[in-house]
PDB file of C-alpha atoms in Angstrom:
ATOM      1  CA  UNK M   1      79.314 119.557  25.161  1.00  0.00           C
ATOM      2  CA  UNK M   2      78.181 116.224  27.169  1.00  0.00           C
ATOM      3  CA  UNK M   3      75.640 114.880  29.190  1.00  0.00           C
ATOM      4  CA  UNK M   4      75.099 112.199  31.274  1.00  0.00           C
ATOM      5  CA  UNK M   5      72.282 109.532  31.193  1.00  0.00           C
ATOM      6  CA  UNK M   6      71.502 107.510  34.974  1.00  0.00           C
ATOM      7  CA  UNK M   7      68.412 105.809  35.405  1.00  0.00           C
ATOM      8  CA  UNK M   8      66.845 106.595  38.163  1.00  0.00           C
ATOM      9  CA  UNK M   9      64.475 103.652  38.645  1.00  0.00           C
ATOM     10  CA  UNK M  10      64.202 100.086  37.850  1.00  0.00           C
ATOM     11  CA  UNK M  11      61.713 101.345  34.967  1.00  0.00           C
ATOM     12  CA  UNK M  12      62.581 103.615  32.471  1.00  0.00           C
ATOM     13  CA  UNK M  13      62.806 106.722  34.035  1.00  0.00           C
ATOM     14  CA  UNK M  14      66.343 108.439  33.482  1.00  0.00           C
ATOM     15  CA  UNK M  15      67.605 111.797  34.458  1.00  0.00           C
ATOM     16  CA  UNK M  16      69.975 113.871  32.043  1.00  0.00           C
ATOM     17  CA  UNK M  17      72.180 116.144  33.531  1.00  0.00           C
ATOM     18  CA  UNK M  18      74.728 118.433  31.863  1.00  0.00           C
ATOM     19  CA  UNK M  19      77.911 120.108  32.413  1.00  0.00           C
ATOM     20  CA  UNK M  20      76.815 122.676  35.121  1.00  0.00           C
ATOM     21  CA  UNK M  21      74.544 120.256  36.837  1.00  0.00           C
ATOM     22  CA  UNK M  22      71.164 121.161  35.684  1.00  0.00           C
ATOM     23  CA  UNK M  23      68.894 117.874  34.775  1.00  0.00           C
ATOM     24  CA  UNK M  24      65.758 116.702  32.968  1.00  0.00           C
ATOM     25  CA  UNK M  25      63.642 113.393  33.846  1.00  0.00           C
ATOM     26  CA  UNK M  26      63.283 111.375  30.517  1.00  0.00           C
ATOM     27  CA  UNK M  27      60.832 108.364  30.507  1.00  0.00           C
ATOM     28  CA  UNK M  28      58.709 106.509  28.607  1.00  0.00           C
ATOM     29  CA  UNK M  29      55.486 108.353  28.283  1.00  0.00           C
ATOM     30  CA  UNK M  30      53.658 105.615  27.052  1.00  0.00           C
ATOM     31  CA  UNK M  31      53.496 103.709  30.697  1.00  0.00           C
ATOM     32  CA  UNK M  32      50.990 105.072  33.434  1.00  0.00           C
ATOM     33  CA  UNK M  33      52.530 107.428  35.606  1.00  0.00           C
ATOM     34  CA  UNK M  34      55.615 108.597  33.720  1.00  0.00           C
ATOM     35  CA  UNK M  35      57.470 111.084  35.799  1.00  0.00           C
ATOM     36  CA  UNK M  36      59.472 112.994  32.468  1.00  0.00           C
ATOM     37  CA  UNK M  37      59.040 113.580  29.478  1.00  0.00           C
ATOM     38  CA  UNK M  38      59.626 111.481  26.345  1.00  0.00           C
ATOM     39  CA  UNK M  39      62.727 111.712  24.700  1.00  0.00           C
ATOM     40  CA  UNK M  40      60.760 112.867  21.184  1.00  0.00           C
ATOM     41  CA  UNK M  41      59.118 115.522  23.517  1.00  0.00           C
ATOM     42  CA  UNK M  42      62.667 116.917  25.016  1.00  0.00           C
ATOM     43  CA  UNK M  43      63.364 117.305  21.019  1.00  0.00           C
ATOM     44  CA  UNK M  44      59.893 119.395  20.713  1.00  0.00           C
ATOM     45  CA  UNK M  45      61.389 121.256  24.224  1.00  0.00           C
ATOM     46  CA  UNK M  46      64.832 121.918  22.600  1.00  0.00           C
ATOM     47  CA  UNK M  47      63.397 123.277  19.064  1.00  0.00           C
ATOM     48  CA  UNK M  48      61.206 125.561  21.036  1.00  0.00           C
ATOM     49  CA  UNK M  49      64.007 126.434  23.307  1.00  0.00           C
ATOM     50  CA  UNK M  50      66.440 126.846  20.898  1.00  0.00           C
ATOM     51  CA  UNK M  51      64.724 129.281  18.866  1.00  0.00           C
ATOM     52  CA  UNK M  52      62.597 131.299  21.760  1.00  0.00           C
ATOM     53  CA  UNK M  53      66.512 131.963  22.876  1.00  0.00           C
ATOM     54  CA  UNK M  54      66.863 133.614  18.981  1.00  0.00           C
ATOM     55  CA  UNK M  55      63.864 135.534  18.859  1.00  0.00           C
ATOM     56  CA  UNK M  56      64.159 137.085  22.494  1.00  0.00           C
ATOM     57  CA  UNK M  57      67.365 137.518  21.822  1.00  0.00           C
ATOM     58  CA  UNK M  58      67.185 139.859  18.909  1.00  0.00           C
ATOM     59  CA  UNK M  59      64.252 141.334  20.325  1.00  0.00           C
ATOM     60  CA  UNK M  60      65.757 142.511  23.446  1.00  0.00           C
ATOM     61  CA  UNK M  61      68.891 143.961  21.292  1.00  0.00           C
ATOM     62  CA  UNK M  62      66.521 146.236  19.060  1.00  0.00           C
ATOM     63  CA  UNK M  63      65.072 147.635  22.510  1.00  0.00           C
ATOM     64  CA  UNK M  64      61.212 145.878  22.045  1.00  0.00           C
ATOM     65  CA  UNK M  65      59.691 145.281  25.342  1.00  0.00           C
ATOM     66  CA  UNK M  66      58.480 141.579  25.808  1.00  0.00           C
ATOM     67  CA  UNK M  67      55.840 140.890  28.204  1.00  0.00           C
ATOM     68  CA  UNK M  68      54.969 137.516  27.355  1.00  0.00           C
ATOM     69  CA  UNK M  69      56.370 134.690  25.379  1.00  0.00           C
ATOM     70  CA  UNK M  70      55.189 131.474  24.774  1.00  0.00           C
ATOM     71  CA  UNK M  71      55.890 128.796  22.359  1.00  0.00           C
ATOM     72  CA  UNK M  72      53.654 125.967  20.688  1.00  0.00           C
ATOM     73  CA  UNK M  73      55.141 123.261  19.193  1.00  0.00           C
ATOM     74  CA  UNK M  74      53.851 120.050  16.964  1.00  0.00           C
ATOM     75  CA  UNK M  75      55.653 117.191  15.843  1.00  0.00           C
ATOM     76  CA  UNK M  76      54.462 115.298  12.950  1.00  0.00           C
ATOM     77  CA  UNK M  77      55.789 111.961  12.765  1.00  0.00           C
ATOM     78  CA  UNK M  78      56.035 109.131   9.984  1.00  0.00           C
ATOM     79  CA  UNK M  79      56.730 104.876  10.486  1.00  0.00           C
ATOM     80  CA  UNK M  80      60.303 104.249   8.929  1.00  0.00           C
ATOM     81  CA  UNK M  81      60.646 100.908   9.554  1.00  0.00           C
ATOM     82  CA  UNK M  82      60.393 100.276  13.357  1.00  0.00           C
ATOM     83  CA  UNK M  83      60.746 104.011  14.097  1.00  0.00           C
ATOM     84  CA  UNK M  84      58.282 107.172  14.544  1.00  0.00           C
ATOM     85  CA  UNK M  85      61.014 110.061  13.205  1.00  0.00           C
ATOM     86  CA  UNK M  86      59.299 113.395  12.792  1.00  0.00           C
ATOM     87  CA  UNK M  87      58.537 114.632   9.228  1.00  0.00           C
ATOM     88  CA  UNK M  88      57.596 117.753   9.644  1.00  0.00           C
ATOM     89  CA  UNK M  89      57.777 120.195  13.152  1.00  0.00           C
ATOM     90  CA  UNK M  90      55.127 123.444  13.231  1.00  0.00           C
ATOM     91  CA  UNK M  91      56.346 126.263  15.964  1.00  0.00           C
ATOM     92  CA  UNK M  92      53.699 129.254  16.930  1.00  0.00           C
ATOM     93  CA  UNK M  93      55.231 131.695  18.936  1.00  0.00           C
ATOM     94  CA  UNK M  94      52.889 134.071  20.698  1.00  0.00           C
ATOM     95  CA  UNK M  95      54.688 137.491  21.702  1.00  0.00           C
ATOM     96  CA  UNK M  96      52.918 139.629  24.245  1.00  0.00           C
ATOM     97  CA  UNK M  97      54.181 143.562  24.159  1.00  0.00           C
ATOM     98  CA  UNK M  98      55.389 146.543  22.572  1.00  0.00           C
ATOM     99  CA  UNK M  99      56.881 144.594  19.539  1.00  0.00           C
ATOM    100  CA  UNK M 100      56.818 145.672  16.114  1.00  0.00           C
ATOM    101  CA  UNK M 101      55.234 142.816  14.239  1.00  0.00           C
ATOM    102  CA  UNK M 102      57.914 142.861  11.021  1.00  0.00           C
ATOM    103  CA  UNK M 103      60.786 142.837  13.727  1.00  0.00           C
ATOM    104  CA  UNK M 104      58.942 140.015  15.457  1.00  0.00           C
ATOM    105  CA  UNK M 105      58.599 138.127  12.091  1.00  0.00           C
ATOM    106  CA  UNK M 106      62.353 138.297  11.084  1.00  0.00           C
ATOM    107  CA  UNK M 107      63.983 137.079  14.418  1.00  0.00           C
ATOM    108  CA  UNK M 108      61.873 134.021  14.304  1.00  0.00           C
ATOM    109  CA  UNK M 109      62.637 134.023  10.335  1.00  0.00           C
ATOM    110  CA  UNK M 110      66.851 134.776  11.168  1.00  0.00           C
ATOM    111  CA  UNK M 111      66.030 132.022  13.993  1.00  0.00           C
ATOM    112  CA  UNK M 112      65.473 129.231  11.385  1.00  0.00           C
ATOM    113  CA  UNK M 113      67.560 130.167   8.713  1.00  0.00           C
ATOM    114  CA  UNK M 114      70.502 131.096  10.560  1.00  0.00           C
ATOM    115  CA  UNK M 115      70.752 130.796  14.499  1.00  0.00           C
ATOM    116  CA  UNK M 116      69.017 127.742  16.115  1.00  0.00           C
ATOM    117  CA  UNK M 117      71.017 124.802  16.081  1.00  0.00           C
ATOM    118  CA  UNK M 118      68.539 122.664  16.799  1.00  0.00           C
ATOM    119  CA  UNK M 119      66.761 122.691  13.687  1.00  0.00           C
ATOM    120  CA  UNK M 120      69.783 123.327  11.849  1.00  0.00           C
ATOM    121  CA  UNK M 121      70.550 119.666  12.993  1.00  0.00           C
ATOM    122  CA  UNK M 122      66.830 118.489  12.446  1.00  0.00           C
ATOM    123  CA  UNK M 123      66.173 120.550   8.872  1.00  0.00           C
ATOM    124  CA  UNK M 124      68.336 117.964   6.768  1.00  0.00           C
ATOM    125  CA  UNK M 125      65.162 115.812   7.251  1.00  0.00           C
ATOM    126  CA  UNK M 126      62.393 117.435   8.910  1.00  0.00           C
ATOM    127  CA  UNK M 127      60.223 120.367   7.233  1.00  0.00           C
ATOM    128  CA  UNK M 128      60.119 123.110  10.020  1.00  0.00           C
ATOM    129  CA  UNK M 129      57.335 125.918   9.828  1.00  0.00           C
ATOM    130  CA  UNK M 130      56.984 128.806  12.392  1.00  0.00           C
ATOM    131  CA  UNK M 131      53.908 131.155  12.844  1.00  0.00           C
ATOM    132  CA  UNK M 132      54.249 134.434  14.762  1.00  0.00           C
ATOM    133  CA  UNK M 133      51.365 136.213  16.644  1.00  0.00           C
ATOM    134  CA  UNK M 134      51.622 139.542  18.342  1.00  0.00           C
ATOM    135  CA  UNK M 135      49.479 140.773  21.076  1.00  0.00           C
ATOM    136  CA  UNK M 136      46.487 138.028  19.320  1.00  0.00           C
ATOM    137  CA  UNK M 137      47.570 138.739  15.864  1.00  0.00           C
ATOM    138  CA  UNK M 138      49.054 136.631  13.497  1.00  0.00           C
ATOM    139  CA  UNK M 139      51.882 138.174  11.462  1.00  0.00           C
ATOM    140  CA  UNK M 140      52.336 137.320   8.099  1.00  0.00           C
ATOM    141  CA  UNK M 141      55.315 136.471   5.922  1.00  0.00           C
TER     142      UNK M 141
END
């Protein structure tokens, strides 16, 4: 797997592309009129990406007809040093359908124990969470 990194401007605006040729703008989100998104933000992006790509996944393969899917994500950082690392990363997924809840529950559950690579990469360091709603209600562990 590689990207590449070219700025784009004489700012801090860069574009990421990968193998295939499909890009993202990165910038720096804390100057007026950034035009992408920060790279902490693509790592929000790529957690809920990562694991929305699990859950459909296995819902699709036990036949449950998705609707809608959406994913909220929060980042929680903490000052080491000079940096802002995240501590701790909260996910809510909100599933629209004909989903059995307890099936909903355990692909985002297999997602984060087993399948996402993403926080498989982050969870050394980071405490991830996950909430799942069905149809407006929240599904419990």
């Amino acid at each position: 797997m590689k990207i590449t990194l070219n700025r784009i401007n004489d700012d801090f605006l860069f574009e990421c592309t990968n193998s295939q040729g499909n890009s993202i703008l990165l910038d720096n989100t804390s100057q007026p009129g950034a035009k992408g998104v920060s790279p902490m933000e693509s790592v929000l992006m790529a957690v809920a990406g990562c694991s929305g790509i699990d859950v459909v996944s296995i819902l699709k393969k036990q036949r449950q007809e998705i609707t809608g899917f959406k994913a909220e994500v929060e980042g929680e950082r903490i000052p080491v040093e000079d940096a802002k690392p995240f501590k701790a990363i909260k996910v809510k997924f909100l599933l629209e359908g004909n989903i059995d809840p307890k099936k909903a529950q355990k692909a985002a559950q297999l997602s984060f124990e087993k399948y996402c690579s993403v926080s498989k990469t982050l969870e050394p360091t980071v405490e991830i969470g996950y909430e799942v709603f069905v149809n407006g209600e929240q599904v419990t562990h």
